[in-house]
mmCIF file of C-alpha atoms in Angstrom:
data_model
loop_
_atom_site.group_PDB
_atom_site.id
_atom_site.type_symbol
_atom_site.label_atom_id
_atom_site.label_comp_id
_atom_site.label_asym_id
_atom_site.label_seq_id
_atom_site.Cartn_x
_atom_site.Cartn_y
_atom_site.Cartn_z
ATOM 1 C CA MET A 1185 27.016 10.624 63.023
ATOM 2 C CA PHE A 1186 27.572 9.282 59.383
ATOM 3 C CA GLY A 1187 26.839 11.397 55.983
ATOM 4 C CA THR A 1188 25.070 9.716 54.057
ATOM 5 C CA TYR A 1189 26.585 10.469 50.821
ATOM 6 C CA THR A 1190 30.283 10.333 52.285
ATOM 7 C CA LEU A 1191 29.729 6.650 53.260
ATOM 8 C CA ARG A 1192 27.648 5.166 50.495
ATOM 9 C CA GLY A 1193 29.965 7.123 48.044
ATOM 10 C CA ARG A 1194 33.261 5.261 49.618
ATOM 11 C CA PHE A 1195 30.881 2.572 49.598
ATOM 12 C CA ARG A 1196 29.603 2.228 46.844
ATOM 13 C CA GLN A 1197 33.442 3.314 44.875
ATOM 14 C CA GLU A 1198 36.025 0.555 46.476
ATOM 15 C CA LYS A 1199 33.422 -1.460 45.449
ATOM 16 C CA HIS A 1200 33.747 -0.543 42.117
ATOM 17 C CA SER A 1201 37.473 0.016 42.405
ATOM 18 C CA ASP A 1202 38.497 -3.608 43.021
ATOM 19 C CA HIS A 1203 35.050 -5.642 42.219
ATOM 20 C CA ALA A 1204 35.841 -7.292 45.526
ATOM 21 C CA ARG A 1205 34.402 -11.034 45.641
ATOM 22 C CA GLU A 1206 34.342 -12.509 48.978
ATOM 23 C CA ASP A 1207 35.894 -15.698 47.763
ATOM 24 C CA THR A 1208 39.203 -13.885 46.125
ATOM 25 C CA MET A 1209 39.672 -10.954 48.253
ATOM 26 C CA ASP A 1210 42.207 -11.780 51.298
ATOM 27 C CA ARG A 1211 41.297 -11.150 55.293
ATOM 28 C CA SER A 1212 42.245 -7.311 55.787
ATOM 29 C CA GLU A 1213 39.920 -6.619 52.045
ATOM 30 C CA ALA A 1214 37.265 -8.061 53.622
ATOM 31 C CA GLU A 1215 37.597 -6.427 57.401
ATOM 32 C CA LYS A 1216 38.030 -3.215 55.470
ATOM 33 C CA GLU A 1217 34.475 -3.577 53.650
ATOM 34 C CA ILE A 1218 32.957 -5.359 56.980
ATOM 35 C CA GLN A 1219 33.884 -2.037 59.241
ATOM 36 C CA GLN A 1220 31.947 -0.256 56.152
ATOM 37 C CA LEU A 1221 29.302 -1.960 55.748
ATOM 38 C CA ARG A 1222 28.356 -2.499 59.138
ATOM 39 C CA ALA A 1223 28.339 1.749 60.152
ATOM 40 C CA GLU A 1224 26.340 2.397 57.188
ATOM 41 C CA ILE A 1225 23.748 -0.685 57.628
ATOM 42 C CA GLU A 1226 24.047 0.833 61.308
ATOM 43 C CA TYR A 1227 23.378 4.395 60.381
ATOM 44 C CA HIS A 1228 20.200 2.997 58.234
ATOM 45 C CA ASN A 1229 18.725 1.388 61.104
ATOM 46 C CA HIS A 1230 18.923 4.484 63.385
ATOM 47 C CA ARG A 1231 17.182 6.694 60.472
ATOM 48 C CA TYR A 1232 14.594 3.914 60.058
ATOM 49 C CA TYR A 1233 14.549 2.602 63.447
ATOM 50 C CA VAL A 1234 14.870 5.956 65.210
ATOM 51 C CA LEU A 1235 13.968 8.890 63.502
ATOM 52 C CA ASP A 1236 11.278 7.288 61.410
ATOM 53 C CA ASP A 1237 12.747 9.005 58.781
ATOM 54 C CA PRO A 1238 14.588 6.558 55.816
ATOM 55 C CA VAL A 1239 16.976 7.625 53.318
ATOM 56 C CA VAL A 1240 17.745 4.276 51.501
ATOM 57 C CA SER A 1241 14.650 2.056 49.965
ATOM 58 C CA ASP A 1242 14.095 -0.998 51.303
ATOM 59 C CA THR A 1243 15.409 -3.125 48.433
ATOM 60 C CA GLU A 1244 18.346 -0.816 48.678
ATOM 61 C CA PHE A 1245 19.365 -1.533 52.054
ATOM 62 C CA ASP A 1246 18.393 -5.896 51.901
ATOM 63 C CA ARG A 1247 20.824 -5.633 49.803
ATOM 64 C CA LEU A 1248 23.788 -4.010 51.943
ATOM 65 C CA MET A 1249 22.332 -6.166 54.378
ATOM 66 C CA HIS A 1250 22.688 -9.364 51.907
ATOM 67 C CA ARG A 1251 26.174 -8.253 51.268
ATOM 68 C CA LEU A 1252 27.391 -8.078 54.798
ATOM 69 C CA THR A 1253 25.731 -11.904 55.150
ATOM 70 C CA GLU A 1254 27.421 -12.952 52.381
ATOM 71 C CA LEU A 1255 31.864 -11.712 53.437
ATOM 72 C CA GLU A 1256 30.876 -13.045 57.406
ATOM 73 C CA ARG A 1257 30.283 -16.108 55.379
ATOM 74 C CA SER A 1258 33.014 -16.915 54.208
ATOM 75 C CA PHE A 1259 34.761 -14.178 56.649
ATOM 76 C CA PRO A 1260 33.046 -16.327 60.166
ATOM 77 C CA ASP A 1261 36.152 -15.248 62.254
ATOM 78 C CA LEU A 1262 34.631 -11.408 61.537
ATOM 79 C CA ILE A 1263 32.062 -12.246 63.038
ATOM 80 C CA THR A 1264 31.357 -10.043 66.216
ATOM 81 C CA PRO A 1265 28.422 -9.984 68.401
ATOM 82 C CA ALA A 1266 27.576 -6.761 67.877
ATOM 83 C CA SER A 1267 27.020 -7.072 63.579
ATOM 84 C CA PRO A 1268 23.926 -5.831 62.440
ATOM 85 C CA THR A 1269 23.531 -9.929 61.081
ATOM 86 C CA GLN A 1270 23.552 -10.273 64.986
ATOM 87 C CA ARG A 1271 19.773 -9.059 65.578
ATOM 88 C CA VAL A 1272 17.104 -8.896 64.309
ATOM 89 C CA GLY A 1273 15.445 -5.417 65.049
ATOM 90 C CA ALA A 1274 15.860 -2.519 66.949
ATOM 91 C CA GLN A 1275 16.058 -2.162 70.659
ATOM 92 C CA PRO A 1276 13.091 -1.397 72.683
ATOM 93 C CA LEU A 1277 11.773 2.259 73.093
ATOM 94 C CA GLY A 1278 11.174 3.775 76.466
ATOM 95 C CA GLN A 1279 8.465 4.684 76.470
ATOM 96 C CA PHE A 1280 6.991 1.332 76.060
ATOM 97 C CA ALA A 1281 7.088 -1.164 79.442
ATOM 98 C CA THR A 1282 9.591 -4.365 77.907
ATOM 99 C CA ALA A 1283 8.563 -8.221 76.667
ATOM 100 C CA PRO A 1284 10.259 -10.508 76.473
ATOM 101 C CA HIS A 1285 9.990 -13.530 73.640
ATOM 102 C CA THR A 1286 9.616 -16.601 75.896
ATOM 103 C CA ILE A 1287 10.755 -18.216 71.495
ATOM 104 C CA PRO A 1288 12.882 -15.614 70.447
ATOM 105 C CA MET A 1289 11.354 -13.390 67.780
ATOM 106 C CA LEU A 1290 13.297 -14.027 63.792
ATOM 107 C CA SER A 1291 12.514 -12.538 60.801
ATOM 108 C CA LEU A 1292 12.463 -13.438 57.150
ATOM 109 C CA ALA A 1293 15.742 -14.496 55.305
ATOM 110 C CA ASN A 1294 15.793 -12.051 51.251
ATOM 111 C CA ALA A 1295 17.036 -14.239 48.101
ATOM 112 C CA PHE A 1296 18.391 -12.627 45.602
ATOM 113 C CA LYS A 1297 18.984 -15.069 42.892
ATOM 114 C CA GLU A 1298 17.976 -18.325 42.273
ATOM 115 C CA GLU A 1299 20.598 -20.088 43.252
ATOM 116 C CA GLU A 1300 19.310 -19.143 46.534
ATOM 117 C CA VAL A 1301 15.662 -19.875 46.754
ATOM 118 C CA ARG A 1302 16.545 -23.788 44.815
ATOM 119 C CA GLU A 1303 19.270 -23.875 48.418
ATOM 120 C CA PHE A 1304 15.519 -22.729 50.270
ATOM 121 C CA ASP A 1305 13.983 -25.296 48.602
ATOM 122 C CA SER A 1306 16.664 -28.606 49.124
ATOM 123 C CA ARG A 1307 16.566 -27.748 52.881
ATOM 124 C CA VAL A 1308 12.794 -27.536 53.243
ATOM 125 C CA ARG A 1309 12.385 -31.219 51.353
ATOM 126 C CA LYS A 1310 15.784 -32.472 53.732
ATOM 127 C CA LEU A 1311 13.898 -31.631 57.000
ATOM 128 C CA LEU A 1312 10.876 -32.861 56.201
ATOM 129 C CA ASP A 1313 12.318 -35.821 54.408
ATOM 130 C CA THR A 1314 9.586 -35.863 51.600
ATOM 131 C CA SER A 1315 9.856 -34.415 48.086
ATOM 132 C CA ASP A 1316 6.023 -34.184 47.768
ATOM 133 C CA VAL A 1317 6.587 -30.146 48.775
ATOM 134 C CA ASP A 1318 4.265 -27.272 47.528
ATOM 135 C CA TYR A 1319 4.833 -23.668 48.291
ATOM 136 C CA VAL A 1320 1.694 -20.662 48.232
ATOM 137 C CA ILE A 1321 3.542 -17.294 47.094
ATOM 138 C CA GLU A 1322 1.958 -14.046 47.875
ATOM 139 C CA PRO A 1323 3.599 -10.652 48.507
ATOM 140 C CA LYS A 1324 4.963 -9.964 51.309
ATOM 141 C CA ILE A 1325 3.444 -6.682 53.388
ATOM 142 C CA ASP A 1326 5.532 -4.675 54.950
ATOM 143 C CA GLY A 1327 3.967 -3.638 58.126
ATOM 144 C CA LEU A 1328 5.159 -3.688 62.010
ATOM 145 C CA ALA A 1329 5.528 -7.428 63.168
ATOM 146 C CA VAL A 1330 3.267 -8.289 66.552
ATOM 147 C CA GLU A 1331 3.507 -11.197 68.595
ATOM 148 C CA LEU A 1332 -0.169 -11.901 70.333
ATOM 149 C CA VAL A 1333 -0.748 -13.716 73.180
ATOM 150 C CA TYR A 1334 -3.390 -15.793 74.114
ATOM 151 C CA GLU A 1335 -4.448 -17.383 77.103
ATOM 152 C CA LYS A 1336 -7.530 -20.025 77.319
ATOM 153 C CA GLY A 1337 -8.365 -17.938 74.457
ATOM 154 C CA GLU A 1338 -7.868 -14.803 75.710
ATOM 155 C CA PHE A 1339 -5.960 -12.126 74.247
ATOM 156 C CA ILE A 1340 -4.091 -10.903 77.443
ATOM 157 C CA SER A 1341 -0.407 -9.062 75.721
ATOM 158 C CA GLY A 1342 0.739 -7.893 72.801
ATOM 159 C CA SER A 1343 4.629 -6.479 71.641
ATOM 160 C CA THR A 1344 6.492 -5.741 69.238
ATOM 161 C CA ARG A 1345 9.400 -7.737 67.726
ATOM 162 C CA GLY A 1346 12.107 -5.513 69.589
ATOM 163 C CA ASP A 1347 15.114 -7.301 69.234
ATOM 164 C CA GLY A 1348 13.859 -10.283 68.860
ATOM 165 C CA TYR A 1349 13.861 -12.027 71.919
ATOM 166 C CA THR A 1350 12.800 -8.754 73.768
ATOM 167 C CA GLY A 1351 10.340 -6.306 72.310
ATOM 168 C CA GLU A 1352 7.728 -3.609 73.950
ATOM 169 C CA ASP A 1353 4.705 -4.062 75.173
ATOM 170 C CA ILE A 1354 2.109 -2.268 72.604
ATOM 171 C CA THR A 1355 -0.720 -4.428 73.945
ATOM 172 C CA GLN A 1356 -3.729 -1.288 74.270
ATOM 173 C CA ASN A 1357 -2.080 -0.107 70.715
ATOM 174 C CA LEU A 1358 -3.638 -3.973 68.947
ATOM 175 C CA ARG A 1359 -6.505 -3.840 71.073
ATOM 176 C CA THR A 1360 -7.853 -0.572 68.614
ATOM 177 C CA ILE A 1361 -7.605 -3.441 65.660
ATOM 178 C CA HIS A 1362 -10.837 -4.857 65.212
ATOM 179 C CA THR A 1363 -9.174 -7.862 63.224
ATOM 180 C CA ILE A 1364 -7.536 -8.736 66.096
ATOM 181 C CA PRO A 1365 -10.247 -11.270 68.444
ATOM 182 C CA MET A 1366 -10.462 -10.702 71.311
ATOM 183 C CA ARG A 1367 -11.289 -14.008 72.189
ATOM 184 C CA LEU A 1368 -10.644 -17.235 70.670
ATOM 185 C CA PHE A 1369 -13.493 -19.640 69.350
ATOM 186 C CA SER A 1370 -12.892 -23.753 69.263
ATOM 187 C CA HIS A 1371 -13.550 -24.520 65.366
ATOM 188 C CA GLN A 1372 -15.426 -28.248 65.213
ATOM 189 C CA ASP A 1373 -13.866 -30.655 67.477
ATOM 190 C CA ILE A 1374 -10.026 -28.442 67.383
ATOM 191 C CA ALA A 1375 -9.767 -27.315 71.160
ATOM 192 C CA ILE A 1376 -8.330 -23.922 72.195
ATOM 193 C CA PRO A 1377 -4.737 -24.134 73.255
ATOM 194 C CA ASP A 1378 -4.505 -23.395 77.136
ATOM 195 C CA ARG A 1379 -1.669 -20.443 75.171
ATOM 196 C CA LEU A 1380 -1.055 -19.297 72.389
ATOM 197 C CA GLU A 1381 1.231 -17.346 70.500
ATOM 198 C CA VAL A 1382 0.806 -15.754 67.178
ATOM 199 C CA ARG A 1383 2.889 -13.515 64.893
ATOM 200 C CA GLY A 1384 2.188 -11.590 62.342
ATOM 201 C CA GLU A 1385 2.032 -8.610 60.007
ATOM 202 C CA VAL A 1386 0.560 -5.025 61.449
ATOM 203 C CA TYR A 1387 -0.403 -2.449 58.571
ATOM 204 C CA MET A 1388 -1.873 -0.105 57.242
ATOM 205 C CA GLY A 1389 -3.558 -1.415 53.942
ATOM 206 C CA LYS A 1390 -4.348 2.014 50.597
ATOM 207 C CA GLN A 1391 -8.130 1.417 51.494
ATOM 208 C CA GLU A 1392 -7.304 3.705 54.828
ATOM 209 C CA PHE A 1393 -6.135 6.085 52.863
ATOM 210 C CA ARG A 1394 -9.273 6.531 50.604
#
């Protein structure tokens, strides 16, 4: 197990000493930093998903992932299947039955610079083939990503995101949440599909703590 102080300290010291950027560093420098980032990220993943005891903030973790993503984008030959960027979340835990996703359950991307937001906007306009695009912005709820499956309007199963391809079956747990409908009802002339997969976030609001 890596020591948090030692690992993070070494990474930050080297990053500060050479001020390496992905557009100026050579392949060997990039490979060294990538290995350090992967080790640190996997350590924090274990603390967060397995031990449920994180030692860094979400913002700090996101910045580590963002740096790793940038380096791998600049040096794609250094990407490996085991890299933290190649999977979404934690492997399913043994005490729950596994539940495969029919369509990969991906995560949201982060943007730290204005140019990244503008690039996202450009991709949206190009994909939709229109310049008339409106956005609705709201705070990101940090909870547990889940998938709800309805067949013929009835809630039949629910699962966590897991690694994006296979999650954990938490159907019984989700049934205790009163805001999740057990049955869907048609609205006006909108028919209920034979199968509907709904993805969202399960969280506990401040009011529940009062």
